[in-house]
mmCIF file of C-alpha atoms in Angstrom:
data_model
loop_
_atom_site.group_PDB
_atom_site.id
_atom_site.type_symbol
_atom_site.label_atom_id
_atom_site.label_comp_id
_atom_site.label_asym_id
_atom_site.label_seq_id
_atom_site.Cartn_x
_atom_site.Cartn_y
_atom_site.Cartn_z
ATOM 1 C CA MET J 29 64.110 196.835 89.157
ATOM 2 C CA GLN J 30 62.001 198.309 86.395
ATOM 3 C CA GLY J 31 65.029 199.121 84.216
ATOM 4 C CA PRO J 32 66.565 195.578 84.244
ATOM 5 C CA ALA J 33 63.108 194.054 83.825
ATOM 6 C CA ARG J 34 62.429 196.194 80.773
ATOM 7 C CA ARG J 35 65.800 195.288 79.279
ATOM 8 C CA ARG J 36 65.118 191.570 79.789
ATOM 9 C CA THR J 37 61.700 191.963 78.222
ATOM 10 C CA GLY J 38 63.261 193.798 75.296
ATOM 11 C CA ARG J 39 65.836 191.062 74.772
ATOM 12 C CA LEU J 40 63.144 188.389 74.903
ATOM 13 C CA GLY J 41 61.102 190.375 72.408
ATOM 14 C CA ARG J 42 64.025 190.652 70.001
ATOM 15 C CA ALA J 43 64.795 186.946 70.402
ATOM 16 C CA GLY J 44 61.147 186.128 69.744
ATOM 17 C CA ARG J 45 61.326 187.941 66.426
ATOM 18 C CA LEU J 46 63.772 185.297 65.223
ATOM 19 C CA LEU J 47 60.996 182.698 65.318
ATOM 20 C CA PRO J 48 57.818 182.555 63.202
ATOM 21 C CA THR J 49 54.456 183.574 64.659
ATOM 22 C CA PRO J 50 50.922 183.150 63.282
ATOM 23 C CA THR J 51 50.360 186.898 62.939
ATOM 24 C CA GLY J 52 53.862 188.219 62.275
ATOM 25 C CA THR J 53 55.001 185.612 59.749
ATOM 26 C CA PRO J 54 51.955 183.563 58.712
ATOM 27 C CA PHE J 55 53.571 181.937 55.672
ATOM 28 C CA THR J 56 56.642 180.709 57.547
ATOM 29 C CA PHE J 57 54.593 179.678 60.588
ATOM 30 C CA GLY J 58 52.049 177.684 58.589
ATOM 31 C CA TYR J 59 54.683 176.111 56.355
ATOM 32 C CA ALA J 60 56.767 175.154 59.396
ATOM 33 C CA LEU J 61 53.771 173.343 60.897
ATOM 34 C CA VAL J 62 53.336 171.381 57.663
ATOM 35 C CA LEU J 63 57.027 170.433 57.626
ATOM 36 C CA LEU J 64 56.820 169.452 61.288
ATOM 37 C CA ALA J 65 53.921 167.111 60.547
ATOM 38 C CA THR J 66 55.535 165.488 57.514
ATOM 39 C CA SER J 67 58.882 165.129 59.286
ATOM 40 C CA LEU J 68 57.271 163.416 62.272
ATOM 41 C CA PHE J 69 55.395 161.127 59.914
ATOM 42 C CA ALA J 70 58.602 160.336 58.029
ATOM 43 C CA GLU J 71 60.305 159.501 61.323
ATOM 44 C CA TYR J 72 57.581 157.450 63.011
ATOM 45 C CA GLY J 73 55.218 156.378 60.221
ATOM 46 C CA ASP J 74 55.115 153.014 58.497
ATOM 47 C CA PRO J 75 58.395 152.749 56.538
ATOM 48 C CA GLY J 76 56.728 151.331 53.449
ATOM 49 C CA THR J 77 54.108 154.073 53.370
ATOM 50 C CA VAL J 78 56.739 156.760 53.917
ATOM 51 C CA ALA J 79 58.937 155.378 51.134
ATOM 52 C CA GLY J 80 55.972 155.278 48.781
ATOM 53 C CA LEU J 81 54.974 158.874 49.525
ATOM 54 C CA LEU J 82 58.528 160.142 49.116
ATOM 55 C CA HIS J 83 58.838 158.374 45.789
ATOM 56 C CA ALA J 84 55.496 159.795 44.646
ATOM 57 C CA SER J 85 56.666 163.282 45.688
ATOM 58 C CA SER J 86 59.963 163.072 43.822
ATOM 59 C CA THR J 87 60.625 165.716 41.189
ATOM 60 C CA ASP J 88 62.371 163.285 38.886
ATOM 61 C CA VAL J 89 61.937 163.495 35.129
ATOM 62 C CA ALA J 90 59.326 160.746 35.031
ATOM 63 C CA HIS J 91 57.040 162.508 37.509
ATOM 64 C CA LEU J 92 57.656 165.986 36.086
ATOM 65 C CA SER J 93 56.619 164.794 32.636
ATOM 66 C CA ARG J 94 53.321 163.378 33.954
ATOM 67 C CA THR J 95 52.210 165.502 36.926
ATOM 68 C CA PRO J 96 54.555 168.515 37.121
ATOM 69 C CA LEU J 97 52.417 170.763 39.340
ATOM 70 C CA LEU J 98 51.614 167.974 41.785
ATOM 71 C CA VAL J 99 55.187 166.861 42.366
ATOM 72 C CA LEU J 100 56.592 170.396 42.466
ATOM 73 C CA VAL J 101 54.253 171.097 45.378
ATOM 74 C CA ALA J 102 54.529 167.677 47.019
ATOM 75 C CA SER J 103 58.329 167.612 46.920
ATOM 76 C CA ALA J 104 58.451 170.830 48.954
ATOM 77 C CA LEU J 105 56.417 169.275 51.786
ATOM 78 C CA TRP J 106 59.317 167.164 53.049
ATOM 79 C CA VAL J 107 62.622 167.976 54.734
ATOM 80 C CA ALA J 108 65.556 165.842 53.630
ATOM 81 C CA GLY J 109 67.351 164.839 56.810
ATOM 82 C CA GLY J 110 64.525 165.463 59.253
ATOM 83 C CA LEU J 111 63.752 168.176 61.779
ATOM 84 C CA LEU J 112 67.312 168.532 63.057
ATOM 85 C CA SER J 113 68.863 168.905 59.614
ATOM 86 C CA PRO J 114 70.528 172.197 58.653
ATOM 87 C CA TYR J 115 67.752 172.711 56.101
ATOM 88 C CA ALA J 116 65.006 172.598 58.739
ATOM 89 C CA ILE J 117 66.839 174.912 61.119
ATOM 90 C CA GLY J 118 67.821 177.293 58.348
ATOM 91 C CA PHE J 119 64.244 177.355 57.069
ATOM 92 C CA VAL J 120 62.881 178.646 60.375
ATOM 93 C CA PHE J 121 65.372 181.467 60.842
ATOM 94 C CA VAL J 122 65.919 182.519 57.224
ATOM 95 C CA LEU J 123 62.282 182.596 56.141
ATOM 96 C CA THR J 124 61.214 184.292 59.372
ATOM 97 C CA ALA J 125 63.754 187.067 58.813
ATOM 98 C CA LEU J 126 62.821 187.399 55.148
ATOM 99 C CA GLU J 127 59.075 187.464 55.774
ATOM 100 C CA ARG J 128 59.410 190.142 58.457
ATOM 101 C CA ARG J 129 61.118 192.328 55.865
ATOM 102 C CA ILE J 130 59.072 191.756 52.699
ATOM 103 C CA GLY J 131 55.826 190.112 53.795
ATOM 104 C CA ALA J 132 54.231 186.711 53.361
ATOM 105 C CA TRP J 133 53.285 186.771 49.671
ATOM 106 C CA ARG J 134 56.673 187.965 48.457
ATOM 107 C CA THR J 135 58.457 185.428 50.663
ATOM 108 C CA ALA J 136 56.290 182.642 49.285
ATOM 109 C CA ALA J 137 57.028 183.848 45.743
ATOM 110 C CA VAL J 138 60.802 183.857 46.305
ATOM 111 C CA PHE J 139 60.698 180.368 47.791
ATOM 112 C CA LEU J 140 58.506 179.025 44.984
ATOM 113 C CA VAL J 141 60.549 180.576 42.176
ATOM 114 C CA GLY J 142 63.796 179.213 43.603
ATOM 115 C CA HIS J 143 62.276 175.769 44.102
ATOM 116 C CA VAL J 144 60.795 175.556 40.602
ATOM 117 C CA VAL J 145 63.660 177.136 38.636
ATOM 118 C CA ALA J 146 66.404 175.080 40.297
ATOM 119 C CA THR J 147 64.365 171.875 40.006
ATOM 120 C CA LEU J 148 63.737 172.315 36.286
ATOM 121 C CA ALA J 149 67.300 173.454 35.641
ATOM 122 C CA THR J 150 68.666 170.250 37.180
ATOM 123 C CA GLU J 151 66.125 167.787 35.793
ATOM 124 C CA ILE J 152 65.774 168.987 32.193
ATOM 125 C CA PRO J 153 69.466 168.208 31.441
ATOM 126 C CA VAL J 154 68.850 164.704 32.785
ATOM 127 C CA ALA J 155 65.968 164.211 30.359
ATOM 128 C CA LEU J 156 68.068 165.478 27.451
ATOM 129 C CA SER J 157 71.005 163.274 28.440
ATOM 130 C CA VAL J 158 68.770 160.191 28.566
ATOM 131 C CA LEU J 159 67.328 161.035 25.136
ATOM 132 C CA ALA J 160 70.866 161.417 23.787
ATOM 133 C CA GLY J 161 71.903 158.079 25.274
ATOM 134 C CA HIS J 162 74.429 159.560 27.693
ATOM 135 C CA LEU J 163 72.509 158.417 30.789
ATOM 136 C CA PRO J 164 70.523 155.226 31.442
ATOM 137 C CA ASP J 165 66.727 155.234 31.678
ATOM 138 C CA THR J 166 67.003 154.704 35.430
ATOM 139 C CA SER J 167 68.105 158.343 35.721
ATOM 140 C CA LEU J 168 64.530 159.342 34.950
ATOM 141 C CA HIS J 169 63.443 157.925 38.314
ATOM 142 C CA ARG J 170 65.945 159.418 40.778
ATOM 143 C CA LEU J 171 64.632 160.325 44.234
ATOM 144 C CA ASP J 172 64.603 164.107 44.605
ATOM 145 C CA TYR J 173 62.578 166.030 47.176
ATOM 146 C CA GLY J 174 62.971 168.664 49.870
ATOM 147 C CA ILE J 175 63.016 172.386 50.629
ATOM 148 C CA SER J 176 66.678 173.093 49.964
ATOM 149 C CA PHE J 177 66.238 174.936 46.647
ATOM 150 C CA GLY J 178 63.568 177.229 48.063
ATOM 151 C CA LEU J 179 65.672 177.785 51.153
ATOM 152 C CA MET J 180 68.741 178.748 49.121
ATOM 153 C CA ALA J 181 66.679 181.225 47.111
ATOM 154 C CA SER J 182 65.424 182.699 50.380
ATOM 155 C CA VAL J 183 68.998 182.997 51.676
ATOM 156 C CA GLY J 184 69.984 184.864 48.519
ATOM 157 C CA ALA J 185 66.963 187.162 48.771
ATOM 158 C CA LEU J 186 67.622 187.886 52.454
ATOM 159 C CA ALA J 187 71.265 188.648 51.725
ATOM 160 C CA GLY J 188 70.116 191.114 49.087
ATOM 161 C CA LEU J 189 68.311 193.094 51.791
ATOM 162 C CA LEU J 190 71.388 193.455 54.002
ATOM 163 C CA THR J 191 74.101 196.096 53.909
ATOM 164 C CA PRO J 192 76.767 195.534 51.219
ATOM 165 C CA VAL J 193 79.331 194.233 53.737
ATOM 166 C CA ALA J 194 76.887 191.874 55.456
ATOM 167 C CA ARG J 195 75.562 190.757 52.076
ATOM 168 C CA GLY J 196 79.045 189.880 50.867
ATOM 169 C CA LEU J 197 79.858 187.972 54.054
ATOM 170 C CA VAL J 198 76.656 185.918 53.943
ATOM 171 C CA LEU J 199 76.963 185.071 50.264
ATOM 172 C CA ALA J 200 80.661 184.213 50.616
ATOM 173 C CA TRP J 201 80.004 181.944 53.606
ATOM 174 C CA VAL J 202 77.118 180.118 51.937
ATOM 175 C CA SER J 203 79.037 179.854 48.653
ATOM 176 C CA VAL J 204 81.968 178.182 50.404
ATOM 177 C CA MET J 205 79.641 175.578 51.908
ATOM 178 C CA LEU J 206 78.021 174.925 48.544
ATOM 179 C CA LEU J 207 81.433 174.636 46.897
ATOM 180 C CA GLN J 208 82.393 171.983 49.433
ATOM 181 C CA ASP J 209 79.291 170.009 48.472
ATOM 182 C CA LEU J 210 80.211 170.286 44.797
ATOM 183 C CA VAL J 211 83.736 169.079 45.491
ATOM 184 C CA ALA J 212 82.376 166.125 47.485
ATOM 185 C CA PHE J 213 80.367 165.174 44.358
ATOM 186 C CA GLU J 214 77.862 163.119 46.372
ATOM 187 C CA ASP J 215 74.767 164.406 44.551
ATOM 188 C CA PRO J 216 75.961 166.555 41.625
ATOM 189 C CA LEU J 217 72.533 167.502 40.277
ATOM 190 C CA THR J 218 71.186 168.732 43.611
ATOM 191 C CA ASN J 219 74.481 170.364 44.510
ATOM 192 C CA TRP J 220 74.480 172.376 41.270
ATOM 193 C CA GLY J 221 70.890 173.378 41.929
ATOM 194 C CA HIS J 222 71.780 175.024 45.236
ATOM 195 C CA PRO J 223 74.047 177.784 43.888
ATOM 196 C CA LEU J 224 71.580 178.364 41.058
ATOM 197 C CA ALA J 225 68.752 178.840 43.561
ATOM 198 C CA LEU J 226 70.982 181.134 45.641
ATOM 199 C CA ALA J 227 71.673 183.242 42.543
ATOM 200 C CA VAL J 228 67.959 183.401 41.717
ATOM 201 C CA GLY J 229 67.187 184.722 45.188
ATOM 202 C CA ALA J 230 70.048 187.214 45.133
ATOM 203 C CA GLY J 231 68.892 188.418 41.724
ATOM 204 C CA CYS J 232 65.561 189.391 43.281
ATOM 205 C CA GLY J 233 67.402 191.766 45.634
ATOM 206 C CA PRO J 234 66.718 195.117 43.911
ATOM 207 C CA LEU J 235 62.999 194.425 43.565
ATOM 208 C CA LEU J 236 62.707 193.147 47.129
ATOM 209 C CA ARG J 237 64.573 196.108 48.582
ATOM 210 C CA ARG J 238 61.989 198.418 47.034
ATOM 211 C CA ALA J 239 59.172 196.211 48.285
ATOM 212 C CA GLY J 240 60.663 196.092 51.772
ATOM 213 C CA ARG J 241 60.741 199.876 52.006
ATOM 214 C CA ARG J 242 57.019 200.004 51.247
ATOM 215 C CA ILE J 243 56.087 197.602 54.081
#
């Protein structure tokens, strides 16, 4: 019985490594708790209060021009679509896997860079288009929040740590999904930001592979 018991324990141990833990993946674990709290509040809190907080957290041009640091942080405290959205599920597994390979600080840096770069790259053209008269002033106040840009950067970074074949498969699969979103044209600015964030994360691959070998 000892052999089967050890194998079951080993499988449970490997499965447990897919999920964040306070000691093994402190950044992902702590961030996940924050997202859990805000998602529950968004689901069960007073609708007016929730709407006001989401609007105040939006990384639209108006907010970025006044309080850029505040809204860049606040916008990443919410999950668009709630706890059962693909973003929430992907966050747990992708960031856990990435943090186990490169550590908490580097994972946080990848997420932050992807979030900030993709946000600015999608909102600055809006500001310029409004100044040029190609878009109405209402475009300066669009609702934009969530973890999707940081998540896409993390996916790209994680893919960069895989073998060439696995890397190509992951990037191809994610790229197809992002292309479908672009074709649907439901939210063009956000949808263009996703492949940009993915490319930012993938571009960190060489540096992260060296960092991962040192951990």
